[in-house]
Amino acid sequence: MSPLRGKSSTLVATVAISGFLVLVTGAAFFVGSSSVGFGEFWALISGGEIADSARSILLNVRFPRVLAALLAGSALAVAGAIIQSVLNNPLASPNIIGINSGAGLAVLLTSSMFVGAPYLQPIAAFGGALLTALIIFAISLGTNTSRLTVVLAGIALSTIFGAGMNAILIVNPDAYVGASTFLVGGLAGVTMGKIVWSAIYVVGGLVLALLLGDKLNVLSLGDTTAHSLGMHVGHWRLGLLGLAALLSGAAVSFAGLLGFVGLIVPHMVKFIVGHNNRIVLPLSAALGAGFVVFSDLAARVIFAPYEMPVGILMAFLGGPFFVYLILRNRRYGDG
């Protein structure tokens, strides 16, 4: 690919993804079981006259939900891009290798043991995600460990953590309000109080990730080359995996076990603009945010007046894509 074509592809992708993000975010405010027009939205942000019912819908329902979708989508997409680069594994993502499930188990444990302390949930989610990431990292260092082996190990961990979550809910059914939605991933009923602490971790993690795009590029050159350039490969791999765990854990703490965002979105971005992480990471954040907002909007309206948890819709989209990646990976060598 020539430099000119690369710049052209990046520009087109940036404009297209930005336009998509703005379009679906706007639609998410206006479309739902209770319609709110642009006039009412403009009155709210400009300080004009607006009915109490419309104000309540926008401030207490639509705004927290859209913000949660934006935060979760960008966090999971960037976490997926980081994990794929650090492990050099195109099949990896937070949900595939068990990081989401580890975070989910920690959230349920914390909410069961420390009722009324929502600020602890993002911290617990990070701890659970980080522990899982470290286990997967240790497995990936094994001699002759294939990409598929790492994925299978992650699936095994997800199964174990899922059993742990179900056990908690059996012993303490009140451990997490709306646990059924949490286990599949969903944004119904999310409030500002529930996401404010997680938002701090997500925004901080995203800023740090965007600043470390060059480090990911160096890691992708291989251990020998990275060492020759003065990089301590082991430390940076662990640190970047910790950053991915922070992002995915924070998202899980309020959005539940959303799957496949971190798998699908980075692949879509790389297909268009290549593998330069200085470009892939910000575009993945924007596309991931738009993807989750769009999916949540679709889940709200497809079966209206009934609402499907967005995690179910993402599973229908992500499952076939994951199978395709496995088949393609086997075709070109497991590596």
XYZ file of C-alpha atoms in Angstrom:
335
model
C 0.000 0.000 0.000
C 1.441 3.362 -0.980
C 1.652 6.222 1.559
C -0.869 8.239 -0.441
C -3.357 5.413 -0.473
C -2.786 4.799 3.220
C -3.508 8.435 4.080
C -6.542 8.403 1.813
C -7.933 5.243 3.446
C -7.380 6.692 6.904
C -9.127 9.938 6.008
C -12.104 8.151 4.468
C -12.354 5.786 7.432
C -12.130 8.644 9.924
C -14.884 10.615 8.207
C -17.115 7.560 7.749
C -16.719 6.301 11.318
C -17.190 9.795 12.784
C -20.338 10.297 10.728
C -21.679 6.904 11.770
C -20.987 7.673 15.430
C -22.768 11.039 15.303
C -25.737 9.595 13.387
C -26.401 6.635 15.679
C -25.805 8.678 18.835
C -28.377 11.229 17.708
C -30.849 8.494 16.797
C -30.382 6.844 20.197
C -31.642 10.007 21.909
C -34.795 10.289 19.814
C -35.866 6.694 19.131
C -37.505 4.536 21.766
C -40.770 3.487 23.361
C -41.388 7.168 24.170
C -40.596 9.482 21.274
C -38.675 12.667 21.959
C -38.233 15.169 19.127
C -35.235 17.272 18.217
C -37.097 20.389 19.375
C -37.392 19.017 22.897
C -33.741 17.963 22.857
C -32.672 21.425 21.720
C -34.853 23.054 24.373
C -33.137 20.955 27.027
C -29.582 21.857 26.033
C -30.416 25.512 25.326
C -32.434 26.105 28.489
C -35.791 26.524 26.741
C -39.239 25.331 27.757
C -39.621 21.542 27.822
C -42.237 19.213 29.277
C -41.281 17.485 32.507
C -41.881 14.056 30.971
C -39.540 14.757 28.047
C -36.909 16.206 30.384
C -37.083 13.123 32.577
C -36.760 10.760 29.605
C -33.739 12.576 28.200
C -31.864 13.135 31.463
C -32.722 10.002 33.414
C -33.081 7.385 30.693
C -31.587 8.299 27.311
C -28.492 10.226 28.391
C -27.153 7.630 30.878
C -27.873 4.804 28.446
C -26.208 6.453 25.465
C -23.224 7.488 27.554
C -22.889 3.945 28.911
C -22.975 2.522 25.380
C -20.323 4.980 24.201
C -18.037 4.211 27.128
C -18.470 0.435 26.982
C -18.043 0.245 23.209
C -14.885 2.339 23.095
C -13.349 0.576 26.113
C -14.000 -2.966 24.860
C -12.888 -2.205 21.300
C -9.596 -0.647 22.403
C -9.028 -3.452 24.915
C -9.517 -5.963 22.102
C -7.058 -4.160 19.827
C -4.458 -4.099 22.613
C -4.900 -7.781 23.467
C -4.623 -8.855 19.836
C -1.383 -6.916 19.447
C 0.167 -7.948 22.767
C -0.602 -11.652 22.294
C -0.094 -11.504 18.517
C -3.370 -13.388 18.254
C -6.182 -12.252 15.920
C -8.618 -14.580 17.704
C -8.203 -12.862 21.078
C -10.616 -10.396 22.668
C -11.751 -9.642 26.238
C -14.688 -12.034 26.132
C -12.978 -14.812 24.156
C -10.004 -15.238 26.511
C -12.088 -14.905 29.684
C -11.218 -11.384 30.820
C -14.851 -10.252 30.803
C -15.934 -13.290 32.796
C -13.174 -12.757 35.349
C -14.321 -9.165 35.779
C -17.951 -10.258 36.023
C -17.201 -12.770 38.773
C -15.350 -10.115 40.751
C -18.267 -7.670 40.362
C -20.782 -10.220 41.632
C -18.555 -11.106 44.579
C -18.121 -7.448 45.490
C -21.800 -6.557 45.128
C -22.660 -9.569 47.315
C -20.143 -8.767 50.064
C -20.203 -4.948 50.010
C -23.785 -3.868 49.421
C -24.163 -0.154 48.774
C -20.583 0.449 47.650
C -20.815 0.909 43.860
C -17.431 2.637 43.739
C -15.815 -0.709 44.554
C -17.239 -2.475 41.515
C -14.889 -0.974 38.891
C -11.908 -1.733 41.150
C -13.062 -5.310 41.663
C -13.743 -5.722 37.954
C -10.236 -4.534 37.165
C -8.783 -6.996 39.669
C -10.723 -9.924 38.206
C -9.878 -8.925 34.646
C -6.202 -8.437 35.484
C -5.909 -11.824 37.168
C -7.430 -13.507 34.121
C -5.145 -11.566 31.784
C -2.096 -12.679 33.767
C -3.175 -16.324 33.574
C -3.651 -16.071 29.816
C -0.322 -14.277 29.449
C 1.442 -17.060 31.363
C -0.189 -19.674 29.144
C 0.833 -17.787 25.991
C 4.487 -17.929 27.087
C 4.500 -21.724 27.052
C 6.666 -23.543 24.544
C 4.864 -24.229 21.260
C 1.662 -22.667 22.539
C -0.568 -22.036 19.543
C -3.067 -19.236 19.095
C -5.942 -21.693 19.264
C -4.590 -23.142 22.528
C -4.697 -19.679 24.108
C -8.282 -19.230 22.934
C -9.332 -22.639 24.265
C -7.713 -21.833 27.616
C -9.687 -18.588 27.707
C -12.924 -20.418 26.939
C -12.167 -22.858 29.773
C -11.601 -19.965 32.175
C -14.849 -18.341 31.031
C -16.686 -21.581 31.807
C -15.165 -21.766 35.292
C -15.915 -18.114 36.057
C -19.434 -18.497 34.669
C -20.027 -21.404 37.057
C -18.771 -19.207 39.891
C -21.201 -16.430 38.972
C -24.126 -18.843 38.824
C -23.133 -20.270 42.203
C -23.151 -16.783 43.743
C -26.593 -16.054 42.338
C -27.940 -19.332 43.697
C -26.559 -18.716 47.186
C -27.411 -15.002 47.168
C -30.088 -14.168 44.564
C -29.958 -10.491 45.536
C -26.227 -10.197 44.823
C -26.873 -8.142 41.733
C -30.100 -6.470 40.710
C -30.872 -7.450 37.119
C -28.333 -10.286 37.139
C -29.889 -11.999 34.114
C -29.211 -8.912 32.006
C -25.733 -8.546 33.503
C -24.771 -12.107 32.540
C -25.622 -11.590 28.860
C -24.751 -7.898 28.704
C -27.252 -5.065 28.641
C -27.734 -1.362 29.285
C -31.360 -1.250 30.392
C -31.796 0.594 33.663
C -28.285 2.026 33.771
C -28.035 5.280 35.713
C -25.469 8.038 36.039
C -24.705 6.940 39.569
C -23.861 3.485 38.273
C -21.413 4.609 35.591
C -19.750 7.687 37.051
C -16.940 5.792 38.791
C -16.377 3.474 35.825
C -16.303 6.443 33.439
C -13.233 7.793 35.237
C -11.366 4.532 34.638
C -12.521 4.255 31.025
C -11.562 7.804 30.054
C -8.197 7.557 31.791
C -7.516 4.170 30.218
C -8.442 5.373 26.734
C -6.170 8.404 26.979
C -3.265 6.225 28.125
C -3.916 3.672 25.383
C -3.887 6.323 22.660
C -0.558 7.584 23.976
C 0.955 4.093 23.787
C 0.168 3.308 20.157
C 3.861 3.519 19.249
C 4.755 0.963 21.931
C 2.241 -1.488 20.488
C 3.742 -0.931 17.037
C 7.198 -1.784 18.356
C 5.893 -4.943 20.046
C 4.319 -6.043 16.774
C 7.787 -6.087 15.159
C 8.718 -9.134 17.222
C 10.631 -9.653 20.453
C 14.088 -9.549 18.888
C 13.518 -6.279 17.058
C 11.771 -4.720 20.047
C 14.714 -5.659 22.292
C 17.151 -4.175 19.808
C 15.207 -0.908 19.969
C 15.652 -0.768 23.737
C 12.217 -2.023 24.809
C 11.814 -4.280 27.832
C 9.313 -6.555 26.104
C 8.104 -8.494 29.150
C 7.343 -5.389 31.188
C 5.513 -3.683 28.357
C 3.427 -6.758 27.537
C 2.319 -7.049 31.148
C 1.632 -3.335 31.429
C -0.429 -3.210 28.255
C -2.394 -6.295 29.254
C -3.089 -4.553 32.556
C -4.374 -1.546 30.627
C -6.664 -3.786 28.556
C -7.906 -5.372 31.792
C -8.644 -1.918 33.232
C -10.707 -0.952 30.185
C -12.645 -4.190 29.869
C -13.191 -4.505 33.628
C -14.570 -0.975 33.880
C -16.963 -1.651 30.999
C -18.165 -4.934 32.499
C -18.891 -3.256 35.846
C -21.875 -1.378 34.370
C -22.612 -3.009 31.005
C -22.341 -6.666 31.978
C -20.709 -9.371 29.895
C -20.956 -7.748 26.479
C -19.232 -9.958 23.963
C -17.436 -9.691 20.635
C -17.020 -5.896 20.505
C -13.290 -6.305 21.096
C -13.124 -8.999 18.437
C -15.152 -7.534 15.582
C -14.268 -3.842 15.732
C -10.436 -4.016 15.603
C -10.624 -6.406 12.650
C -12.929 -4.058 10.768
C -10.624 -1.099 11.404
C -7.454 -3.008 10.442
C -9.080 -4.223 7.241
C -9.526 -0.605 6.164
C -6.468 1.237 7.497
C -3.877 -1.461 8.191
C -2.103 -2.314 11.433
C -0.615 0.984 12.601
C -1.895 1.159 16.195
C -1.562 4.932 16.288
C -4.479 4.890 13.844
C -6.166 1.626 14.826
C -6.694 2.539 18.491
C -8.567 5.861 18.064
C -10.642 4.529 15.173
C -11.442 1.390 17.155
C -12.599 3.563 20.062
C -14.919 5.567 17.794
C -16.247 2.580 15.859
C -16.670 0.506 19.028
C -18.687 3.304 20.618
C -20.890 3.628 17.539
C -21.259 -0.141 17.215
C -22.576 -0.583 20.757
C -24.895 2.443 20.492
C -26.282 1.081 17.212
C -26.667 -2.453 18.607
C -28.404 -1.175 21.741
C -30.730 0.954 19.620
C -31.556 -2.055 17.429
C -32.151 -4.219 20.493
C -34.621 -1.612 21.764
C -36.714 -1.312 18.603
C -36.572 -4.664 16.754
C -39.077 -6.342 19.063
C -40.738 -3.210 20.453
C -42.487 -2.845 22.853
C -40.326 -5.701 24.182
C -36.622 -5.103 24.618
C -33.807 -7.554 23.927
C -30.579 -7.271 25.972
C -27.947 -5.947 23.611
C -25.574 -8.769 24.551
C -27.876 -11.306 22.876
C -27.860 -9.353 19.628
C -24.060 -9.076 19.745
C -23.758 -12.819 20.282
C -25.757 -13.410 17.075
C -23.404 -11.061 15.224
C -20.141 -12.109 16.844
C -20.529 -15.889 16.930
C -20.397 -16.414 13.149
C -17.554 -13.906 12.857
C -15.536 -15.841 15.444
C -16.089 -19.101 13.567
C -14.930 -17.394 10.364
C -11.735 -16.210 12.081
C -11.005 -19.718 13.386
C -11.431 -21.228 9.923
C -9.271 -18.539 8.319
C -6.612 -18.942 10.985
C -6.438 -22.696 10.411
C -6.233 -22.173 6.674
C -3.219 -19.893 6.916
C -1.537 -21.687 9.780
C -2.288 -21.663 13.481
C 0.952 -19.846 14.328
